PDB file of C-alpha atoms in Angstrom:
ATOM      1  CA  UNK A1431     179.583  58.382  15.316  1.00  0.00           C
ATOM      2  CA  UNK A1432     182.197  58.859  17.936  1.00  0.00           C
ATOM      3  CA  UNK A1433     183.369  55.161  16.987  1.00  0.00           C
ATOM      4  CA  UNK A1434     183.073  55.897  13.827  1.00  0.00           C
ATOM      5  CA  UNK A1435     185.623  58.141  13.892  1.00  0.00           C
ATOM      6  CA  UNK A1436     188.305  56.717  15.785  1.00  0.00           C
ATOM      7  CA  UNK A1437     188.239  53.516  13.834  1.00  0.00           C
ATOM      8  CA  UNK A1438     186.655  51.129  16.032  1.00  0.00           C
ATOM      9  CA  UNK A1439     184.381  49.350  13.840  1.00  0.00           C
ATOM     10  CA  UNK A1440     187.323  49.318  11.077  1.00  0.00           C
ATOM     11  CA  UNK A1441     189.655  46.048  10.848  1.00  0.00           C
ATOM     12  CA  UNK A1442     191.937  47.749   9.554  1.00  0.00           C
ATOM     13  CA  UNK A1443     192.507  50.290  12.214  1.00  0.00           C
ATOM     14  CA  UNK A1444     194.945  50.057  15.487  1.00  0.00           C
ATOM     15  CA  UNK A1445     191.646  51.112  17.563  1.00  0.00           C
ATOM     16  CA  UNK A1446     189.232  47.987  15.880  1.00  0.00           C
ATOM     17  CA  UNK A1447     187.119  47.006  18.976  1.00  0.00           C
ATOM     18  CA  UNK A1448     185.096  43.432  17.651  1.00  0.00           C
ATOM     19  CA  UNK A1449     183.618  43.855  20.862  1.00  0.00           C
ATOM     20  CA  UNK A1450     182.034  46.940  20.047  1.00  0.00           C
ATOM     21  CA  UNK A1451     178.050  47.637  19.950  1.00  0.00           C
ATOM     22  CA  UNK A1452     175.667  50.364  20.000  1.00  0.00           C
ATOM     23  CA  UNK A1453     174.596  49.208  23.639  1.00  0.00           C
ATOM     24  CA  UNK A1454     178.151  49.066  24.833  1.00  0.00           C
ATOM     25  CA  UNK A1455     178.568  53.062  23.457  1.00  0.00           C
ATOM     26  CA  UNK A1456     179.627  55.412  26.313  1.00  0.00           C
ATOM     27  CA  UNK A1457     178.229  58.413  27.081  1.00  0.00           C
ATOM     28  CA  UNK A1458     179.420  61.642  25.264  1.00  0.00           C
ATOM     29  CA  UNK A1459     179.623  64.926  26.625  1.00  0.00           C
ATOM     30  CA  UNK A1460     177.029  67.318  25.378  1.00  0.00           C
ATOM     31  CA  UNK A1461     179.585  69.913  23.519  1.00  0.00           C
ATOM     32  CA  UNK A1462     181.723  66.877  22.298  1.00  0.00           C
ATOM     33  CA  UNK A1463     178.316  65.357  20.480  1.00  0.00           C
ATOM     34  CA  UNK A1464     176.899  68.707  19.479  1.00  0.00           C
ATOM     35  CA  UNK A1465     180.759  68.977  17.728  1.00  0.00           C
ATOM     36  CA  UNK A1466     180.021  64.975  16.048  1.00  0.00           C
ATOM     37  CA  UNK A1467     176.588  65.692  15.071  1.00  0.00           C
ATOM     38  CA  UNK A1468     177.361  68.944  13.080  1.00  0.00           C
ATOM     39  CA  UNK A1469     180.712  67.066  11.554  1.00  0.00           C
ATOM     40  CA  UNK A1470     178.531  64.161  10.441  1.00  0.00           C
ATOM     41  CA  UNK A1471     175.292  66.259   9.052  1.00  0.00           C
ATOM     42  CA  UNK A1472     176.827  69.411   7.737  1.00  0.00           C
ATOM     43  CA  UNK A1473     177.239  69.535   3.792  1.00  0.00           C
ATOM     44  CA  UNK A1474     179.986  72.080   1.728  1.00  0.00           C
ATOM     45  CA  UNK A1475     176.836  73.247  -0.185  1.00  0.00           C
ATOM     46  CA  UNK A1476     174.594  74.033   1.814  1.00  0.00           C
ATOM     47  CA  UNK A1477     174.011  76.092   5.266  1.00  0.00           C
ATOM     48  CA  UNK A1478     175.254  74.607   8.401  1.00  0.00           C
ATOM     49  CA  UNK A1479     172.334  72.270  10.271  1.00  0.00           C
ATOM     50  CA  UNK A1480     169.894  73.889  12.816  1.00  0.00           C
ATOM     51  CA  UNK A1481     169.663  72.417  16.134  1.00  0.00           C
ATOM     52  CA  UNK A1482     166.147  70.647  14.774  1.00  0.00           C
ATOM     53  CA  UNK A1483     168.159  69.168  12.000  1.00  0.00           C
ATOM     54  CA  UNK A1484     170.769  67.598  14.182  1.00  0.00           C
ATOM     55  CA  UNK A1485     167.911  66.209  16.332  1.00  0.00           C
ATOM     56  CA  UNK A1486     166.423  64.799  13.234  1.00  0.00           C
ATOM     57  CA  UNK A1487     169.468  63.441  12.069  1.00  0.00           C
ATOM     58  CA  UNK A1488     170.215  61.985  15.478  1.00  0.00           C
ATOM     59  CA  UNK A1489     166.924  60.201  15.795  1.00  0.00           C
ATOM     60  CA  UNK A1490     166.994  58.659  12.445  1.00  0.00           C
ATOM     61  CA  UNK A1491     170.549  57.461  12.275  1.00  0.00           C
ATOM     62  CA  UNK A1492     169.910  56.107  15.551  1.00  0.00           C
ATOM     63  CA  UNK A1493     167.312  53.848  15.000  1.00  0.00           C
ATOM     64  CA  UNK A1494     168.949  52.959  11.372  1.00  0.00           C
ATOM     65  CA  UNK A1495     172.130  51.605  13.771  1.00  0.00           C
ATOM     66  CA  UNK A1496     169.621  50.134  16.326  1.00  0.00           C
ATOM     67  CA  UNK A1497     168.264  48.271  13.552  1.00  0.00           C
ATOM     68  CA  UNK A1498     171.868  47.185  12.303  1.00  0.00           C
ATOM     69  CA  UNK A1499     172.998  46.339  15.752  1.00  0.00           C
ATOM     70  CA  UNK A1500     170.686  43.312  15.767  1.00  0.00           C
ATOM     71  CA  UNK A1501     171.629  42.048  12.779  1.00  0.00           C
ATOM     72  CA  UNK A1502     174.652  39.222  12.920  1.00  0.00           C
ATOM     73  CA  UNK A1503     176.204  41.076   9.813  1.00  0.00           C
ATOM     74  CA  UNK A1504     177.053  43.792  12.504  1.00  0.00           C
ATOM     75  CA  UNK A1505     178.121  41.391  14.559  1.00  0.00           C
ATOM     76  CA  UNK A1506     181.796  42.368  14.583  1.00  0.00           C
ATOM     77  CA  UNK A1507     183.155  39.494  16.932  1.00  0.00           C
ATOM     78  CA  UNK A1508     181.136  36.671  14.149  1.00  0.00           C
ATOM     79  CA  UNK A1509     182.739  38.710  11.648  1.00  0.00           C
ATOM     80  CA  UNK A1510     185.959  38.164  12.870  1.00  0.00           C
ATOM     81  CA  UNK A1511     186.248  34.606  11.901  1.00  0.00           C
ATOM     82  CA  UNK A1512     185.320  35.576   8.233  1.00  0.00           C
ATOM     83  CA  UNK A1513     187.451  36.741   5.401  1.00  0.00           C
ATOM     84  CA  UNK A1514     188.834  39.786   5.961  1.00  0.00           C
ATOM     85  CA  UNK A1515     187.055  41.595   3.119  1.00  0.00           C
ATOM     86  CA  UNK A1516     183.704  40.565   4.672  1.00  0.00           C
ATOM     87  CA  UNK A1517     185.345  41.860   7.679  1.00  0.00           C
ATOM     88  CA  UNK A1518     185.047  45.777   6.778  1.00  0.00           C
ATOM     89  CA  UNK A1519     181.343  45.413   5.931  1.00  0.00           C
ATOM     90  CA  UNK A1520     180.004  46.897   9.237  1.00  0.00           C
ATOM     91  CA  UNK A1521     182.282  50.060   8.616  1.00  0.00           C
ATOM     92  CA  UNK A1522     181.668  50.675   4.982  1.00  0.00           C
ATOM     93  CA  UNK A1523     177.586  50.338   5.519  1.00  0.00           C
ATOM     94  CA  UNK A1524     177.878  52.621   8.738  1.00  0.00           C
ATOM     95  CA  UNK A1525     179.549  55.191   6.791  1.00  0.00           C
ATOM     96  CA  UNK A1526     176.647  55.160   3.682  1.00  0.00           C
ATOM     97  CA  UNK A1527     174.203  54.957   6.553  1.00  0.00           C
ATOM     98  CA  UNK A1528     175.408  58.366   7.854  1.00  0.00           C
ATOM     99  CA  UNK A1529     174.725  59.818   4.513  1.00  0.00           C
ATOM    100  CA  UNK A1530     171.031  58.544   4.159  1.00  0.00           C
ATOM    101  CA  UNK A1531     170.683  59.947   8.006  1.00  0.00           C
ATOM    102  CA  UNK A1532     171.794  63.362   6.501  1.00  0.00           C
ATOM    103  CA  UNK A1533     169.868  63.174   3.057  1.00  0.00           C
ATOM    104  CA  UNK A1534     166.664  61.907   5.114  1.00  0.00           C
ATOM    105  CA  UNK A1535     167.397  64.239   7.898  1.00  0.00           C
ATOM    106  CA  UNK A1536     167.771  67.574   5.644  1.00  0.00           C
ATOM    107  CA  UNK A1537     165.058  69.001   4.275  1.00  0.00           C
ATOM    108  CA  UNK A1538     165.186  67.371   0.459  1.00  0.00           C
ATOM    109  CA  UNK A1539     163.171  70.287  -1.108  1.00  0.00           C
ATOM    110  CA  UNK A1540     164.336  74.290  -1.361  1.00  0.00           C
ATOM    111  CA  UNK A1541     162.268  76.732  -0.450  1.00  0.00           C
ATOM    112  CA  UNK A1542     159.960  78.516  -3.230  1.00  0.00           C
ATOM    113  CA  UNK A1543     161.282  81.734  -4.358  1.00  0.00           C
ATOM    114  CA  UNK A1544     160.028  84.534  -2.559  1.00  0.00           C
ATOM    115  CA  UNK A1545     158.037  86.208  -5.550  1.00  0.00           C
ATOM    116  CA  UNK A1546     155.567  83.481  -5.309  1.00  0.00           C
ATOM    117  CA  UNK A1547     154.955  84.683  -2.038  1.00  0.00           C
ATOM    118  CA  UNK A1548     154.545  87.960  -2.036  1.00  0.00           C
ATOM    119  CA  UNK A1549     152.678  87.912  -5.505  1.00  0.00           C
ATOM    120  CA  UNK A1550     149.738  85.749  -3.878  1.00  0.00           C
ATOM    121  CA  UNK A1551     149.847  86.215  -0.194  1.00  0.00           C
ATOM    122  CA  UNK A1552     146.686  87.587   1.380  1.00  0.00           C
ATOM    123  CA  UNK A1553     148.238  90.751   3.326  1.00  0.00           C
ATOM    124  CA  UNK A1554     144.660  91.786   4.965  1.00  0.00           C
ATOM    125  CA  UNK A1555     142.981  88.365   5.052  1.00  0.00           C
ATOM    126  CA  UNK A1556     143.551  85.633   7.241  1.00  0.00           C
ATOM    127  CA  UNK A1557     146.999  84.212   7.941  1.00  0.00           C
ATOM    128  CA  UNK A1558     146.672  81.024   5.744  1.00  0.00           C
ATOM    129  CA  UNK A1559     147.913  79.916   2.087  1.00  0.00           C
ATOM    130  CA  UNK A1560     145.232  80.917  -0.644  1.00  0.00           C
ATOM    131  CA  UNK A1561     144.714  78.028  -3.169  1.00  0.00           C
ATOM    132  CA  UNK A1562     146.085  79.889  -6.080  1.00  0.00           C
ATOM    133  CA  UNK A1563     149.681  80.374  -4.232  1.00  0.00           C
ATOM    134  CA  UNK A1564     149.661  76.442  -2.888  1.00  0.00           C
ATOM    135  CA  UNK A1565     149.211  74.732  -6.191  1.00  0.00           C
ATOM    136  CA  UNK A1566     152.007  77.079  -7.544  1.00  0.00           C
ATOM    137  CA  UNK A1567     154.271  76.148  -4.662  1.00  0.00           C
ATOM    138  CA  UNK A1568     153.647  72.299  -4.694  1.00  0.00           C
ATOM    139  CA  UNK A1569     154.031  72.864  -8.754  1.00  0.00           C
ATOM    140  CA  UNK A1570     157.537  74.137  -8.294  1.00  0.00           C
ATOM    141  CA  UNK A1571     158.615  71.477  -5.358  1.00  0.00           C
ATOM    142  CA  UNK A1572     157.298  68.201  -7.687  1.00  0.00           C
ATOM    143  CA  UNK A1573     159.612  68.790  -9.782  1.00  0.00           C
ATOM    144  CA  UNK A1574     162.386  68.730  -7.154  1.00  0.00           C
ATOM    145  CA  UNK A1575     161.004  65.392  -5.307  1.00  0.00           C
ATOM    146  CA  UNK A1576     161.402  63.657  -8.539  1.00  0.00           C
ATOM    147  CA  UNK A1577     165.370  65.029  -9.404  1.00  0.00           C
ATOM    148  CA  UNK A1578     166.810  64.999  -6.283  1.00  0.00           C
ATOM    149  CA  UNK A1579     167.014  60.763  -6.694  1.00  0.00           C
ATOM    150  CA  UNK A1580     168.678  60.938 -10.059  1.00  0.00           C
ATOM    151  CA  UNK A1581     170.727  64.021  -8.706  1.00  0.00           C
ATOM    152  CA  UNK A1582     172.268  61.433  -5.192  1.00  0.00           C
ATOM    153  CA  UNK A1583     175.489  60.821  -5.554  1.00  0.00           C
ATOM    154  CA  UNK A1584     175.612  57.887  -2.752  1.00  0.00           C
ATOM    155  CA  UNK A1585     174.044  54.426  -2.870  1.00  0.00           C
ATOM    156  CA  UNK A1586     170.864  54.520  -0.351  1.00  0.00           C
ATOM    157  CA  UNK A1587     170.751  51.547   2.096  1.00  0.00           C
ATOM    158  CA  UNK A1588     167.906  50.905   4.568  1.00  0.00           C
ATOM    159  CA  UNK A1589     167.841  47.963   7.086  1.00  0.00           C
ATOM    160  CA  UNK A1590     165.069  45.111   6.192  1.00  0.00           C
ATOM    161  CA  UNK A1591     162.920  44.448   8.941  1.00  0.00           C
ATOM    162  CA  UNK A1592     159.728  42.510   9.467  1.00  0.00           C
ATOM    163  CA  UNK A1593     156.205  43.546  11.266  1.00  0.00           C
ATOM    164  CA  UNK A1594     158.360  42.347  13.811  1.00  0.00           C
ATOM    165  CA  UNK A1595     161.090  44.513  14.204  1.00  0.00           C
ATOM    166  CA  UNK A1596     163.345  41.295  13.366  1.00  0.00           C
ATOM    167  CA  UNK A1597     166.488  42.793  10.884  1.00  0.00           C
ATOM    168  CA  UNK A1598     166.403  40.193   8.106  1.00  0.00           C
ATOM    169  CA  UNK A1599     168.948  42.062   5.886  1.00  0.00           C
ATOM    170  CA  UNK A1600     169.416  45.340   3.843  1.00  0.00           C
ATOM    171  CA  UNK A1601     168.774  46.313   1.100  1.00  0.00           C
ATOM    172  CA  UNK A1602     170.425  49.047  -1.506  1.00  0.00           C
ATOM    173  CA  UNK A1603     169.026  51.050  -4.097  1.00  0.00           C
ATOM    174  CA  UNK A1604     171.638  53.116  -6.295  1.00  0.00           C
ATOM    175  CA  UNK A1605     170.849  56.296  -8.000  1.00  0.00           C
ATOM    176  CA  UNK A1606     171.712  56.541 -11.854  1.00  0.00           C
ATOM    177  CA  UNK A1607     174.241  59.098 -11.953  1.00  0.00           C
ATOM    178  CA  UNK A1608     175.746  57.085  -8.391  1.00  0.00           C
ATOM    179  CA  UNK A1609     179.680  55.702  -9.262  1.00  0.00           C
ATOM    180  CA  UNK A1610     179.459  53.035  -6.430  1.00  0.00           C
ATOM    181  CA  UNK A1611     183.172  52.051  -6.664  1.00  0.00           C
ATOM    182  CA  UNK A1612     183.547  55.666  -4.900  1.00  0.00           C
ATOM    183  CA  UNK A1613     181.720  54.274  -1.841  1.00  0.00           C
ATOM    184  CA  UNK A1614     182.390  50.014  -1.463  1.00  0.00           C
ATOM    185  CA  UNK A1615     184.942  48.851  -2.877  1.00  0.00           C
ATOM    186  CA  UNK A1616     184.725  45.946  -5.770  1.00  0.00           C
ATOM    187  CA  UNK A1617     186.135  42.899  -3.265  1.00  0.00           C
ATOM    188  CA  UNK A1618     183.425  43.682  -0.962  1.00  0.00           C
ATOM    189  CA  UNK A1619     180.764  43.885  -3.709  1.00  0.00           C
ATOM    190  CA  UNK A1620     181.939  40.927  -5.323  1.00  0.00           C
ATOM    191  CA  UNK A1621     181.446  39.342  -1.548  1.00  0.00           C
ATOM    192  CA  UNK A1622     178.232  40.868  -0.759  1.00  0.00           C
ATOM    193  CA  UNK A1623     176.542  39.188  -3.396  1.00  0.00           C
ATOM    194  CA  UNK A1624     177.763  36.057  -2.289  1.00  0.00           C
ATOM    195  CA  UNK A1625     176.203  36.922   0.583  1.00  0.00           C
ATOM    196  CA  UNK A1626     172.597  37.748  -1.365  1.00  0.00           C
ATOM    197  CA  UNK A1627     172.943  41.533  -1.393  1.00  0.00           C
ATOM    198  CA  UNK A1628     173.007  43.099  -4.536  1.00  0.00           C
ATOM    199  CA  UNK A1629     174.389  46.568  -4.783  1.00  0.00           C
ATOM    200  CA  UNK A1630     174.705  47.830  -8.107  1.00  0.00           C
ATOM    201  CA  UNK A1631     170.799  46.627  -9.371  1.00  0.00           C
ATOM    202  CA  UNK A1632     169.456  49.456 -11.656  1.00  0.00           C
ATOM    203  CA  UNK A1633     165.863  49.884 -10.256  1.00  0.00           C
ATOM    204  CA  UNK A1634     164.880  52.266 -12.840  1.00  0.00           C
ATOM    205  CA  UNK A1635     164.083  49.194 -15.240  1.00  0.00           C
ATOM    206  CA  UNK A1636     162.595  46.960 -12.579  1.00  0.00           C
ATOM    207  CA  UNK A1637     159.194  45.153 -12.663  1.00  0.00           C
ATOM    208  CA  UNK A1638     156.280  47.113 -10.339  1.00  0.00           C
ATOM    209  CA  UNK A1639     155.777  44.349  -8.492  1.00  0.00           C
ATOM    210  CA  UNK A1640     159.877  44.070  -8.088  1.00  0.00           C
ATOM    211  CA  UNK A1641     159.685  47.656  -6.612  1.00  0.00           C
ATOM    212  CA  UNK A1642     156.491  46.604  -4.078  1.00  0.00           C
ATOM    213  CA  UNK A1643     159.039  44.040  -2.500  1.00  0.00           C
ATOM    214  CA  UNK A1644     161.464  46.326  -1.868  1.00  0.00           C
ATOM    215  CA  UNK A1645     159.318  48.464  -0.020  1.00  0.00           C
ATOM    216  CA  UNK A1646     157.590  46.199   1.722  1.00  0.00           C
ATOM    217  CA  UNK A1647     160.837  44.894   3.139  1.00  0.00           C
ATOM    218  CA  UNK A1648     161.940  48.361   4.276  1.00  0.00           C
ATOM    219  CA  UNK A1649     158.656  49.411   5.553  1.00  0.00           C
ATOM    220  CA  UNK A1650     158.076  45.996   7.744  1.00  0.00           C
ATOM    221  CA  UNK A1651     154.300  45.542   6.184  1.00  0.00           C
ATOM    222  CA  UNK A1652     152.699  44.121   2.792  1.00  0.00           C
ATOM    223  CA  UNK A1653     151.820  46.925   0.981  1.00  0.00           C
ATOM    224  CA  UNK A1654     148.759  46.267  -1.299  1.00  0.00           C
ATOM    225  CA  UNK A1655     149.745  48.278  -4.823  1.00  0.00           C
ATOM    226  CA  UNK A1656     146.420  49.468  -7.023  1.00  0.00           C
ATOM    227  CA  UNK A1657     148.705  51.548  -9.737  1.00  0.00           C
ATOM    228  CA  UNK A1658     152.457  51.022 -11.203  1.00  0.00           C
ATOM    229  CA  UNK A1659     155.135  51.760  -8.487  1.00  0.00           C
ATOM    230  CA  UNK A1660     158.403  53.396  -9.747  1.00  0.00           C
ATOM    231  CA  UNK A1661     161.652  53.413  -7.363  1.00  0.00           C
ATOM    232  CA  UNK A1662     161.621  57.050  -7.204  1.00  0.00           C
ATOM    233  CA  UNK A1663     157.764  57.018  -5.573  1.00  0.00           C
ATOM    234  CA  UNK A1664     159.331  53.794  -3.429  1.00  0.00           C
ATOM    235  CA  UNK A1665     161.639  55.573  -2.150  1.00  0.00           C
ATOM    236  CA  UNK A1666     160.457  58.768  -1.320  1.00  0.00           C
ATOM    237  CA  UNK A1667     157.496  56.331   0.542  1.00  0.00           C
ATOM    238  CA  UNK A1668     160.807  54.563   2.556  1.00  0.00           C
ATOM    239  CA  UNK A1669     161.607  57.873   3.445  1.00  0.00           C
ATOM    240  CA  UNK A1670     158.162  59.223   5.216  1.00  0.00           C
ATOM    241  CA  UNK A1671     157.917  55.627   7.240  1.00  0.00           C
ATOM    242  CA  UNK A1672     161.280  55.475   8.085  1.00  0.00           C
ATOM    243  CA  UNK A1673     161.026  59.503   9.495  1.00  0.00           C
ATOM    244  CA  UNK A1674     157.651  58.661  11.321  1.00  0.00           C
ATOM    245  CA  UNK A1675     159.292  55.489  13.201  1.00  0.00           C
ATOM    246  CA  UNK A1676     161.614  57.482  13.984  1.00  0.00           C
ATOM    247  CA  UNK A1677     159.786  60.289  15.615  1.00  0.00           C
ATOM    248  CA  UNK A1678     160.986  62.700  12.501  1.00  0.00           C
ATOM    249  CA  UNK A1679     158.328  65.137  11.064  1.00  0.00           C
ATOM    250  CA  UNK A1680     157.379  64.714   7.718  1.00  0.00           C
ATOM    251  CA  UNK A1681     155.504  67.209   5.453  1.00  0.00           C
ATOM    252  CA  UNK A1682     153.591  66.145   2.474  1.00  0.00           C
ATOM    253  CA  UNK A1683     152.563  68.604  -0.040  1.00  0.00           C
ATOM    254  CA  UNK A1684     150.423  67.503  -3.489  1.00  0.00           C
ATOM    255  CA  UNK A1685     148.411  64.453  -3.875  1.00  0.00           C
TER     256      UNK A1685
END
């Protein structure tokens, strides 16, 4: 993140390192990172990030850039002696990697209003969720796990990895309502598909079986599918392997 910020993955900086990788970060003072972390996971909208949340967002976007840094794409000395589009590829993906670190790292679902609560909360029996309250909680957070993919305003990109570990690519999935000229600019998507990464595919409309590639290229595994599989259920599956390699916690409410 530190990097990040003072240009060194970016060719078109005065600080551009092309000898730069994640192993050859230094060390950063503890009040100095705290500072980073909270720049890089806060959002305008919502409250600033709790010292589990940085954590969270530390661990994933760590092993996200782990995963990158093996990958010759992120190889910034190769890169070097490409065009100089293909160049800024390492910066622009590090930068829309930070923001699926924050979504995945943030908790993606509000908390139920309080009247649900303290309309159905046993006060003398034990201290537990009775069954009427839960399905009226995981009834008002369904819809919410559904809109908040329509609702992202960034294009989500994962590393692909095999059962390996071995990066083999990435891979992007863009949100409807996502402008993705806001994020990588139109010379560098005209040059990533040259380069067999597609970044403006509508998954919406895509085949089940389309969908069941994607994830099994994000999650490392074949997946076996016995129903339809819509991006939005892909997706939110990415997101619980991704936090559990990672060491994030993961909650799962409904069926």
């Amino acid at each position: 993140l530190k990097a990040l910020r003072e240009g060194k993955l970016d060719p078109r900086s005065q600080n551009f390192d092309k000898e730069w990788t994640c192993g050859k970060a230094g060390d950063v003072p503890a009040p100095e990172a705290y500072n980073i972390l909270g720049a890089a996971c806060d959002s305008p909208t919502e409250a600033p990030c709790s010292v589990e949340v940085l954590a969270n967002f530390g661990l994933f976007l760590g092993m996200q850039l782990l995963q990158a840094d093996r990958w010759n794409m992120f190889n910034l000395r190769m890169l070097s002696t490409f065009d100089p589009c293909l160049q800024t590829f390492p910066h622009a993906i590090t930068r829309l990697l930070v923001e699926n670190a924050r979504l995945f790292a943030r908790p993606q679902l509000p908390p139920p209003p309080p009247w649900l609560l303290t309309r159905h909360w046993h006060r003398d029996g034990p201290a537990r969720l009775p069954m009427p309250l839960w399905k009226k909680v995981v009834s008002f957070l369904a819809v919410r796990v559904t809109s908040w993919w329509r609702e992202a305003k960034h294009p989500i990109f994962h590393m692909a990895c095999t059962s390996e570990g071995l990066t083999i690519g990435i891979r992007c999935c863009t949100p409807p309502t996502c402008v993705l000229q806001a994020h990588l600019a139109s010379d560098l998507q005209n040059t990533l598909r040259l380069h067999d990464v597609n970044v403006d595919r509508r998954w919406e409309s895509a085949e089940s079986e389309d969908v069941r590639g994607l994830l099994c290229s994000l999650c490392g595994r074949n997946i076996a599918l016995h129903r339809s599989l819509g991006i939005e259920a892909a997706i939110q599956a990415v997101g619980v392997s991704l936090r559990l390699a990672a060491g994030v916690p993961v909650l799962l409410a409904g069926d």
